[in-house]
PDB file of C-alpha atoms in Angstrom:
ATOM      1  CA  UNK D   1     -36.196-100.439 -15.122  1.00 32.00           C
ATOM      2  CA  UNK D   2     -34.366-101.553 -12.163  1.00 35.00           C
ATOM      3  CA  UNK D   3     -33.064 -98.456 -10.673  1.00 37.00           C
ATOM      4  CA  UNK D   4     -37.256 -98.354 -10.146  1.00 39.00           C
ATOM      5  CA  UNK D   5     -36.635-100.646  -7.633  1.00 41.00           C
ATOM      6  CA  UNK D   6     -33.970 -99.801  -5.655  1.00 43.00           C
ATOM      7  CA  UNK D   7     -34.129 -98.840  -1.804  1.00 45.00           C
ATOM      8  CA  UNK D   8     -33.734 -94.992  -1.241  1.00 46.00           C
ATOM      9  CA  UNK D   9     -31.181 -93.483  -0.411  1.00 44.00           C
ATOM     10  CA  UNK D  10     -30.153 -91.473   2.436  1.00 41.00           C
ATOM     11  CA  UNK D  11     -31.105 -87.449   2.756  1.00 42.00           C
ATOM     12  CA  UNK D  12     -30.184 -85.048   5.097  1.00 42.00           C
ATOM     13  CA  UNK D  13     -32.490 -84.471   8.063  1.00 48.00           C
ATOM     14  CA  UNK D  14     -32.948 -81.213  10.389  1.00 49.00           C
ATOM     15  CA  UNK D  15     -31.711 -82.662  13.410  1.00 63.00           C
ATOM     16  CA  UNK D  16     -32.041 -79.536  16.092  1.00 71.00           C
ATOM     17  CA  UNK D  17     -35.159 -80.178  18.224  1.00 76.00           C
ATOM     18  CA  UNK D  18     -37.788 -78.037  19.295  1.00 66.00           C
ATOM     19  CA  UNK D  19     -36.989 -76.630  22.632  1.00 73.00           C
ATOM     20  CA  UNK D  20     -40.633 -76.007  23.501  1.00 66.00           C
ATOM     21  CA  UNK D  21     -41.516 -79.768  23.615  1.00 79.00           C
ATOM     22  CA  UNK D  22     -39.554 -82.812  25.545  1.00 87.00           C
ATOM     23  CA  UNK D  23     -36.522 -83.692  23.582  1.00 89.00           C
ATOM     24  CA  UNK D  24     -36.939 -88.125  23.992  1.00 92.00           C
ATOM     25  CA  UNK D  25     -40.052 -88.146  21.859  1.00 93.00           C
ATOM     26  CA  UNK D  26     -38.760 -85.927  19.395  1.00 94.00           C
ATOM     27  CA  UNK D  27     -35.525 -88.066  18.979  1.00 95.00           C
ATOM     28  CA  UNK D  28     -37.523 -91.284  18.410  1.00 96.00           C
ATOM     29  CA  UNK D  29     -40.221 -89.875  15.730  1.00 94.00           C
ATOM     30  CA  UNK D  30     -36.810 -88.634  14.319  1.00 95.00           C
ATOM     31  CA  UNK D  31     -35.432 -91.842  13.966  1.00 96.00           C
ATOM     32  CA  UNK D  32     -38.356 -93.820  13.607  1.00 96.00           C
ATOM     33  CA  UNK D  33     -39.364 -92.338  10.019  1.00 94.00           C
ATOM     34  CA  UNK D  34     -35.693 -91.924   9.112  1.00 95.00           C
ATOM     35  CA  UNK D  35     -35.643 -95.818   9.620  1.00 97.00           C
ATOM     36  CA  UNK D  36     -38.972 -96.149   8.176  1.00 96.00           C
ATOM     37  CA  UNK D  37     -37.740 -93.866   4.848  1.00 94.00           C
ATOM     38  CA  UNK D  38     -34.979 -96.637   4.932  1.00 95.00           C
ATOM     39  CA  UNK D  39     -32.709 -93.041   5.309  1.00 95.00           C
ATOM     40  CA  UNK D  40     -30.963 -95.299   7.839  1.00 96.00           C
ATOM     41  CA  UNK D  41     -31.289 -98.821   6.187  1.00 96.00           C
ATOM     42  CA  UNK D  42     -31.571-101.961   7.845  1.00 96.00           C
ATOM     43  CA  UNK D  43     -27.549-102.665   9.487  1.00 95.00           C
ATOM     44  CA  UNK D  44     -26.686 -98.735   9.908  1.00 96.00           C
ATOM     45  CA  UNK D  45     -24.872 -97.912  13.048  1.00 96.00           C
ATOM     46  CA  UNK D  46     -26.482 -95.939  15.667  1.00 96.00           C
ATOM     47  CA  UNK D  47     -24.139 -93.789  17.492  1.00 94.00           C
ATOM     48  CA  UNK D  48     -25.687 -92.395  21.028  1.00 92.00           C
ATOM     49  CA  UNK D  49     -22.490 -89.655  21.177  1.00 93.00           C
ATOM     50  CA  UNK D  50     -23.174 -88.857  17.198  1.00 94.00           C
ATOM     51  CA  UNK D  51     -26.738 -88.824  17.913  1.00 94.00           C
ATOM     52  CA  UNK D  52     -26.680 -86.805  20.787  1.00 93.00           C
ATOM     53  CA  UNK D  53     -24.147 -84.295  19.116  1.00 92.00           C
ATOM     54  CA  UNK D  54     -26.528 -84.333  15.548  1.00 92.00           C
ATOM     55  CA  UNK D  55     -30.079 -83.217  17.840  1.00 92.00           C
ATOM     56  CA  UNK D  56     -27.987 -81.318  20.675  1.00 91.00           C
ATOM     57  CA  UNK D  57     -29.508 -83.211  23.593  1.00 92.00           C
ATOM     58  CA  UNK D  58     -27.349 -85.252  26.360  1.00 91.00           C
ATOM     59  CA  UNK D  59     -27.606 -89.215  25.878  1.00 92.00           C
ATOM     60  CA  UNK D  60     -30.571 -89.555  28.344  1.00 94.00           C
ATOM     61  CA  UNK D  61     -33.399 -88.267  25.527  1.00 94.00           C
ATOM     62  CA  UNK D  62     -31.072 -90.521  22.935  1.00 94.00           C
ATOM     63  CA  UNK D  63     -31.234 -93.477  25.185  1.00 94.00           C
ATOM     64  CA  UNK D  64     -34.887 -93.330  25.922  1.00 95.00           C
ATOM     65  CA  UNK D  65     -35.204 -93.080  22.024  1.00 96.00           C
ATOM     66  CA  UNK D  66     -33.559 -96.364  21.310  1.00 96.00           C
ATOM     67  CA  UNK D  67     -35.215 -97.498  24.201  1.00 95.00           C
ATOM     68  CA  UNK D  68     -38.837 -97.164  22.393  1.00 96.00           C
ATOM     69  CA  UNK D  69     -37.174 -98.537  19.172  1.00 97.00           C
ATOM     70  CA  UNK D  70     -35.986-101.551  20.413  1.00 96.00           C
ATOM     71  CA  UNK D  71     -39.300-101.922  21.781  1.00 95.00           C
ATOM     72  CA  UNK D  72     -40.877-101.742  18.297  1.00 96.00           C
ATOM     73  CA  UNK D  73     -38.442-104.220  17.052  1.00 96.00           C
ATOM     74  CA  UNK D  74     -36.834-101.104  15.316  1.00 97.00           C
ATOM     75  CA  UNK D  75     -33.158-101.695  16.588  1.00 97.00           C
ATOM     76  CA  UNK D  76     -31.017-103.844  17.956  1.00 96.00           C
ATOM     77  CA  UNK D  77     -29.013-103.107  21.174  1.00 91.00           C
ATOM     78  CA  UNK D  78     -25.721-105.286  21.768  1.00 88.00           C
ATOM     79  CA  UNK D  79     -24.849-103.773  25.415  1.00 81.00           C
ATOM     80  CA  UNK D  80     -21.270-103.115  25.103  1.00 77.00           C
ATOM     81  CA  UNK D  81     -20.972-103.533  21.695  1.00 79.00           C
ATOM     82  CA  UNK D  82     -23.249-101.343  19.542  1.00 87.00           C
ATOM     83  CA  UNK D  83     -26.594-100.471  18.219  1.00 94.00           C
ATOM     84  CA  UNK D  84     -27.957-101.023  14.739  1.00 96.00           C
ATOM     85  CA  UNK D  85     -31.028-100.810  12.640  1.00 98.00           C
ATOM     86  CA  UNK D  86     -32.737-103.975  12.565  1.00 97.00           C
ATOM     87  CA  UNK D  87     -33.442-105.945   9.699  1.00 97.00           C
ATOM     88  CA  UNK D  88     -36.916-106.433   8.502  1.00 97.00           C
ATOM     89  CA  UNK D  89     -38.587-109.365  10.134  1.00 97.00           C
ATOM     90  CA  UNK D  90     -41.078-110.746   8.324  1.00 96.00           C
ATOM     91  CA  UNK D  91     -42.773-112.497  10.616  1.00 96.00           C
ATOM     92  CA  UNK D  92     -43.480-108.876  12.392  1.00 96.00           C
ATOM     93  CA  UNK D  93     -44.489-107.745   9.092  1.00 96.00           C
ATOM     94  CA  UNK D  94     -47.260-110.609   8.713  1.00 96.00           C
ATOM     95  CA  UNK D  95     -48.350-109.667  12.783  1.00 96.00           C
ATOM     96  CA  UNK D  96     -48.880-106.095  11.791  1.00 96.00           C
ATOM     97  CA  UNK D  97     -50.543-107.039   8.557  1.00 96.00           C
ATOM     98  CA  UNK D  98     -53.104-109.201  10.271  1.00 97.00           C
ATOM     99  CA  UNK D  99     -53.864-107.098  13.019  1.00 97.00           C
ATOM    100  CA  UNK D 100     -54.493-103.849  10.645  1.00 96.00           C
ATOM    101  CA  UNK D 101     -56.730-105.994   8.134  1.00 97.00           C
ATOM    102  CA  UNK D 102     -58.673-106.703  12.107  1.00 97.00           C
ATOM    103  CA  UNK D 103     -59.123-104.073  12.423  1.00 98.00           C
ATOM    104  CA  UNK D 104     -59.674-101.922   9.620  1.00 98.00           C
ATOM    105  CA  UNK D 105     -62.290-104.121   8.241  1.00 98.00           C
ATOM    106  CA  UNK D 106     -64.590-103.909  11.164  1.00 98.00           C
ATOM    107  CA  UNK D 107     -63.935 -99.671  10.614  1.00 98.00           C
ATOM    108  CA  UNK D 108     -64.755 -99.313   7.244  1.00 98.00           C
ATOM    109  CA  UNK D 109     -67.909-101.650   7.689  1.00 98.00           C
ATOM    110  CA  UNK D 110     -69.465 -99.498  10.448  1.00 98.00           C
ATOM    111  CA  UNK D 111     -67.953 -96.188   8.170  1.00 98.00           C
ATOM    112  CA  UNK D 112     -69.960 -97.485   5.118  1.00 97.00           C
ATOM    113  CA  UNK D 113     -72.833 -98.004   7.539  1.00 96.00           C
ATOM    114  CA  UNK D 114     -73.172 -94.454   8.229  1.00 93.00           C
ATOM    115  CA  UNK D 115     -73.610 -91.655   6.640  1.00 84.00           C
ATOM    116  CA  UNK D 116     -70.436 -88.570   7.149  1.00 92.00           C
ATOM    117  CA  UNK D 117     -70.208 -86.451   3.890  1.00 94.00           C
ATOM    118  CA  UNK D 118     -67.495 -84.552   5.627  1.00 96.00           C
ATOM    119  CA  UNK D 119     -65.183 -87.740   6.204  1.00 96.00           C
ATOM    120  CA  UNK D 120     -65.805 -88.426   2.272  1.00 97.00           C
ATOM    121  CA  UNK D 121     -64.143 -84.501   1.591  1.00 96.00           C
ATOM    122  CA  UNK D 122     -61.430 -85.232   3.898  1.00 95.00           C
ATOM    123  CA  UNK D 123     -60.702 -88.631   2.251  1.00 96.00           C
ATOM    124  CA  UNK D 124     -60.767 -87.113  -1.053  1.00 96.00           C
ATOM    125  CA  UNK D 125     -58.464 -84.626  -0.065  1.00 95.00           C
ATOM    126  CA  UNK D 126     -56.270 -87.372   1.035  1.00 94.00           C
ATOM    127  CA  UNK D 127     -56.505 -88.997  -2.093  1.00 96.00           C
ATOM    128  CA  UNK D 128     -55.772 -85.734  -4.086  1.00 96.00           C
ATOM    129  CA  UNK D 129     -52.714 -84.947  -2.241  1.00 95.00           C
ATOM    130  CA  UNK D 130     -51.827 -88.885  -2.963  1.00 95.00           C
ATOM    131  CA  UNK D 131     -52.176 -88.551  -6.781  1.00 95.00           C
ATOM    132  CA  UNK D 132     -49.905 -85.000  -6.657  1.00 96.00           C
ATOM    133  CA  UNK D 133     -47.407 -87.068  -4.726  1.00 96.00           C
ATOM    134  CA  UNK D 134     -47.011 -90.159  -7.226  1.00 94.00           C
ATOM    135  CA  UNK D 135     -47.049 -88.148  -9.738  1.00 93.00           C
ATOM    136  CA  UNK D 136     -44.038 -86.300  -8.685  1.00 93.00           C
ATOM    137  CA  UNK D 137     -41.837 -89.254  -7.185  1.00 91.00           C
ATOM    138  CA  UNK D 138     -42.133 -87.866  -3.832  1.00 94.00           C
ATOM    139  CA  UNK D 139     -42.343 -91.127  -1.952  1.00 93.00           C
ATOM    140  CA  UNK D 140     -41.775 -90.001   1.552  1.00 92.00           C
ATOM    141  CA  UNK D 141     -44.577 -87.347   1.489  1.00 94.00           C
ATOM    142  CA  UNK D 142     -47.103 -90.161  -0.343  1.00 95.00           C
ATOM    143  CA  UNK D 143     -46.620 -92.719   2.669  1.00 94.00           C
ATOM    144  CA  UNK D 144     -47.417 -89.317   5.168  1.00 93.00           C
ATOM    145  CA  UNK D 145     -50.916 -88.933   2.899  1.00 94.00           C
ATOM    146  CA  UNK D 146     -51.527 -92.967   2.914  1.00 95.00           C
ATOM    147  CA  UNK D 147     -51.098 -92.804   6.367  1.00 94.00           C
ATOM    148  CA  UNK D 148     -53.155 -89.931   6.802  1.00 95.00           C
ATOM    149  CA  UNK D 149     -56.112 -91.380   4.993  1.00 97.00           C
ATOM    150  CA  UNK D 150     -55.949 -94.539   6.766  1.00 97.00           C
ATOM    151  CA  UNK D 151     -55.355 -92.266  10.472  1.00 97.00           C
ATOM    152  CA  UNK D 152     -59.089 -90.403   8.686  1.00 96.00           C
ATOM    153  CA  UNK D 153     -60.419 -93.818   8.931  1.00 98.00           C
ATOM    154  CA  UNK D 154     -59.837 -94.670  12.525  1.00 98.00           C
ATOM    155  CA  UNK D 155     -60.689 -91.265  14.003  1.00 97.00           C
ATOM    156  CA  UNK D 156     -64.078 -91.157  12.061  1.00 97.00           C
ATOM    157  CA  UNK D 157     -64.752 -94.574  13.772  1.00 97.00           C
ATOM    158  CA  UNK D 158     -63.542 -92.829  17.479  1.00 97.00           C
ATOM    159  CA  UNK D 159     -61.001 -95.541  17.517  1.00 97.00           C
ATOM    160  CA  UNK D 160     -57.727 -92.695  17.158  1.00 96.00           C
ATOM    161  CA  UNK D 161     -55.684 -94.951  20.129  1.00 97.00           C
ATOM    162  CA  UNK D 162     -56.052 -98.434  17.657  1.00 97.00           C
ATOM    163  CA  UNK D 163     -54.665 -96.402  15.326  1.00 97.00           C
ATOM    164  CA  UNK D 164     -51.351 -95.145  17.888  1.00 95.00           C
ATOM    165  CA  UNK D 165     -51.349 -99.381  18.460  1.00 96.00           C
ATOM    166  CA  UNK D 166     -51.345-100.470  14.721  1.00 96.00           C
ATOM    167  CA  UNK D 167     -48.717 -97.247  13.950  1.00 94.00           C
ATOM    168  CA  UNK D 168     -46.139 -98.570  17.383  1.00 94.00           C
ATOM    169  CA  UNK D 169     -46.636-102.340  15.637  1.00 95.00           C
ATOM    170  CA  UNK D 170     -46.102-101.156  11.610  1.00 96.00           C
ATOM    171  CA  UNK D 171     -42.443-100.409  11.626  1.00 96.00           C
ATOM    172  CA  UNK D 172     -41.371-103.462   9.546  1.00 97.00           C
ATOM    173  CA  UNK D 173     -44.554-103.622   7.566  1.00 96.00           C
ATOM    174  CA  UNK D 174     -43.904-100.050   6.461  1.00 96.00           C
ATOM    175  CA  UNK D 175     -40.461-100.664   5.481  1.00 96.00           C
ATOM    176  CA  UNK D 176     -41.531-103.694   2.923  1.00 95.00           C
ATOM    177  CA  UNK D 177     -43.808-101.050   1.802  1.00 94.00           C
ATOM    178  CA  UNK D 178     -41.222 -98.267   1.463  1.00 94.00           C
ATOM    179  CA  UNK D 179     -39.194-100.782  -0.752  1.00 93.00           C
ATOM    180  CA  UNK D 180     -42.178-101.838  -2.948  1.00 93.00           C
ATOM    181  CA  UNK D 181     -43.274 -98.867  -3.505  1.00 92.00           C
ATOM    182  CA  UNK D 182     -41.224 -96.993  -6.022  1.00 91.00           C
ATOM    183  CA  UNK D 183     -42.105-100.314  -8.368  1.00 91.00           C
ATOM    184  CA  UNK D 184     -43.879 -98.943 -11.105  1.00 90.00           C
ATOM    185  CA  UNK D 185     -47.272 -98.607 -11.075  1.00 91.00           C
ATOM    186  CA  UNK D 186     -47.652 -99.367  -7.143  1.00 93.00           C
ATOM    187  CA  UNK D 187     -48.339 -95.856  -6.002  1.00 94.00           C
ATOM    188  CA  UNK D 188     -51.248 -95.453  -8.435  1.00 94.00           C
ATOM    189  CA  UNK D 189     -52.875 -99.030  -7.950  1.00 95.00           C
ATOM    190  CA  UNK D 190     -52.757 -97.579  -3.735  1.00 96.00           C
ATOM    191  CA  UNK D 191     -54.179 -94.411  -5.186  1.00 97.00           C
ATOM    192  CA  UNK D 192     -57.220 -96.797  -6.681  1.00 97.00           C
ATOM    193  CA  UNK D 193     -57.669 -98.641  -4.164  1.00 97.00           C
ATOM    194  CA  UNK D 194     -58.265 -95.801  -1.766  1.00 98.00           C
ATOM    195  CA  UNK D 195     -60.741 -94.443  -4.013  1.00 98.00           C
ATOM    196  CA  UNK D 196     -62.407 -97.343  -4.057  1.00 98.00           C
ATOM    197  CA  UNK D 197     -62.497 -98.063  -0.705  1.00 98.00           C
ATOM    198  CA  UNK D 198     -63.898 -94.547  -0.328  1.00 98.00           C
ATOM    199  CA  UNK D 199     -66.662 -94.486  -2.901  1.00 98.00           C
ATOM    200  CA  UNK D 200     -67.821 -98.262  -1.614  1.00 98.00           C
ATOM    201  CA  UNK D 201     -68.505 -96.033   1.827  1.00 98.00           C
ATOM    202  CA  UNK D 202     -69.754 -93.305   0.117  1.00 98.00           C
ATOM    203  CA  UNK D 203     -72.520 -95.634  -1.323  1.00 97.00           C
ATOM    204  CA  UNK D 204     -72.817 -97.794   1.898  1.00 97.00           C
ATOM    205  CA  UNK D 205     -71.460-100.562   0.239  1.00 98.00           C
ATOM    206  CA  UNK D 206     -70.070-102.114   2.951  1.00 98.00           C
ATOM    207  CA  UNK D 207     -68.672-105.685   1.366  1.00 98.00           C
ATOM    208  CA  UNK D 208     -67.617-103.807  -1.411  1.00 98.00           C
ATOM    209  CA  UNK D 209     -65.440-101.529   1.125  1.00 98.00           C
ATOM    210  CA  UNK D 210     -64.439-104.775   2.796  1.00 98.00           C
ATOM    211  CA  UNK D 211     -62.993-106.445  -0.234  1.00 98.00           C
ATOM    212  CA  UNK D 212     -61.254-103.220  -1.585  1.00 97.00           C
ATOM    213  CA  UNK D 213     -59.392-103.061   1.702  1.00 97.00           C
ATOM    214  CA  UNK D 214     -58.690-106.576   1.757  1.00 96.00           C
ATOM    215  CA  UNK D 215     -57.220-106.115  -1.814  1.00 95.00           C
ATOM    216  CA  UNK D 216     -55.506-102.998  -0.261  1.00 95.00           C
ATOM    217  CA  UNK D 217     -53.922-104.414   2.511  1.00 95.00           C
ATOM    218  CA  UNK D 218     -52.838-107.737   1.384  1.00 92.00           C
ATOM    219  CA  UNK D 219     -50.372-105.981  -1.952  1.00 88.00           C
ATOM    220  CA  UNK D 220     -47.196-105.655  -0.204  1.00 92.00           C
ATOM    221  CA  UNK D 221     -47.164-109.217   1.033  1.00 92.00           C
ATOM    222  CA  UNK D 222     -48.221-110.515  -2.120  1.00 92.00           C
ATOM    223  CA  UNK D 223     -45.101-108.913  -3.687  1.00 92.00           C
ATOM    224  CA  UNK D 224     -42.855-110.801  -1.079  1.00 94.00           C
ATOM    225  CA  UNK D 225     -40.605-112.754  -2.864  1.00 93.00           C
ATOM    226  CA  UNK D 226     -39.821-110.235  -5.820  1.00 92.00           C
ATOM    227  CA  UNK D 227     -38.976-107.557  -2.782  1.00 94.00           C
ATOM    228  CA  UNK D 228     -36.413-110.214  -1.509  1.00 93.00           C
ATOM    229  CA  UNK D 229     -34.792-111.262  -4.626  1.00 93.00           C
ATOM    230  CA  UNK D 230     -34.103-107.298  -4.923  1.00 92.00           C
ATOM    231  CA  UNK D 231     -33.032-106.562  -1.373  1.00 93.00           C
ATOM    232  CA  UNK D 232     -31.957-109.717   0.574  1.00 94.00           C
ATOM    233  CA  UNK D 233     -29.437-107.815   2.756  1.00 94.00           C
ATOM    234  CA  UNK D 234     -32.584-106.067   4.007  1.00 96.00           C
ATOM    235  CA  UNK D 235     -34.663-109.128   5.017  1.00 95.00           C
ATOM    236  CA  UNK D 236     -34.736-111.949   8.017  1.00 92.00           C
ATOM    237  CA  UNK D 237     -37.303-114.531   8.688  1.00 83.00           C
TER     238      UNK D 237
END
């Protein structure tokens, strides 16, 4: 039972670039889900030569990277010295978590107050590709469909840039998230919930999709002190 809850561990990554787009933006969606995937864990070593060398860019693109992740409270730079993965700061975590529930309760009140059968298929979809994820301990490709249903939500409502805001302030939420989530049974209780967030807009329900996505929202944090008595190395206040 408890290698259920133990943080994953590192894969390889593809690290050339694509030479048709700008290499900076690249690097930093690079290393942003590897440090959201925990594939580089809170305390690993960032290396701009080894980075550099891994994408084949020159340090500028790598620089601007860490730049944007130290921003995000992603990294931390020690000029000089070195740069490392940050440790997950709770406090952040609660920040992004209240700002998301905001938000998201105001969306799926004016969703359940329309009426968009397509936005129900795509949900579903969403959903479906959910349930075929859990099922097969993919974790990393579940969190891209959670966060695909919950991106469904936001453009439906027009508001696609809160989304972009809640995604640049969710790095340290999402990692509490990545380390709850292979606990059993907490990929299929975020599989309910969406579908019962979902059907409550389906039916216009909109208290009933309020308190599902309260429900939703609030699991990870719930499940605080279990996550730290499993990973304290991981964790700062």
């Amino acid at each position: 039972m408890e290698a259920a809850h133990t943080a994953p561990r590192a894969t390889s990554r593809p690290a050339r670039l694509d030479r048709a787009r700008q290499a900076a933006p690249q690097v930093f969606e690079r290393l942003r889900n590897a440090i959201v995937a925990l594939e580089l864990p809170p305390g690993a070593p960032l290396s701009r030569a080894e980075l550099a060398a891994q994408f084949g860019v020159s340090s500028t693109p790598v620089r601007d990277a860490l730049m944007r992740l130290e921003e995000e409270g992603l990294v931390d730079v020690f000029p000089q010295h070195a740069t490392v993965v940050s440790r997950i700061d709770i406090g952040r975590a609660q920040q992004a978590h209240f700002l998301r529930q905001a938000l998201e309760l105001e969306i799926v009140r004016l969703l359940a107050e329309t009426h968009d059968d397509a936005l129900i298929i795509r949900l579903d979809q969403a959903i479906a590709l959910q349930q075929q994820f859990a099922k097969a301990g993919e974790f990393e490709a579940f969190m891209t469909a959670d966060n695909d249903f919950h991106a469904q939500l936001y453009a439906a409502a027009g508001k696609e840039e809160l989304w972009a805001l809640v995604r640049s302030r969710s790095g340290h939420i999402d990692r509490l998230r990545r380390l709850h989530l292979p606990s059993p049974g907490k990929a299929q209780n975020i599989v309910r919930h969406h579908k019962l967030i979902t059907r409550a807009i389906e039916a216009a329900d909109a208290d009933a999709a309020q308190q599902h996505l309260r429900k939703h929202l609030s699991g990870t944090l719930s499940e605080l002190d279990k996550i730290r008595s499993l990973h304290p190395e991981y964790l700062t206040d």
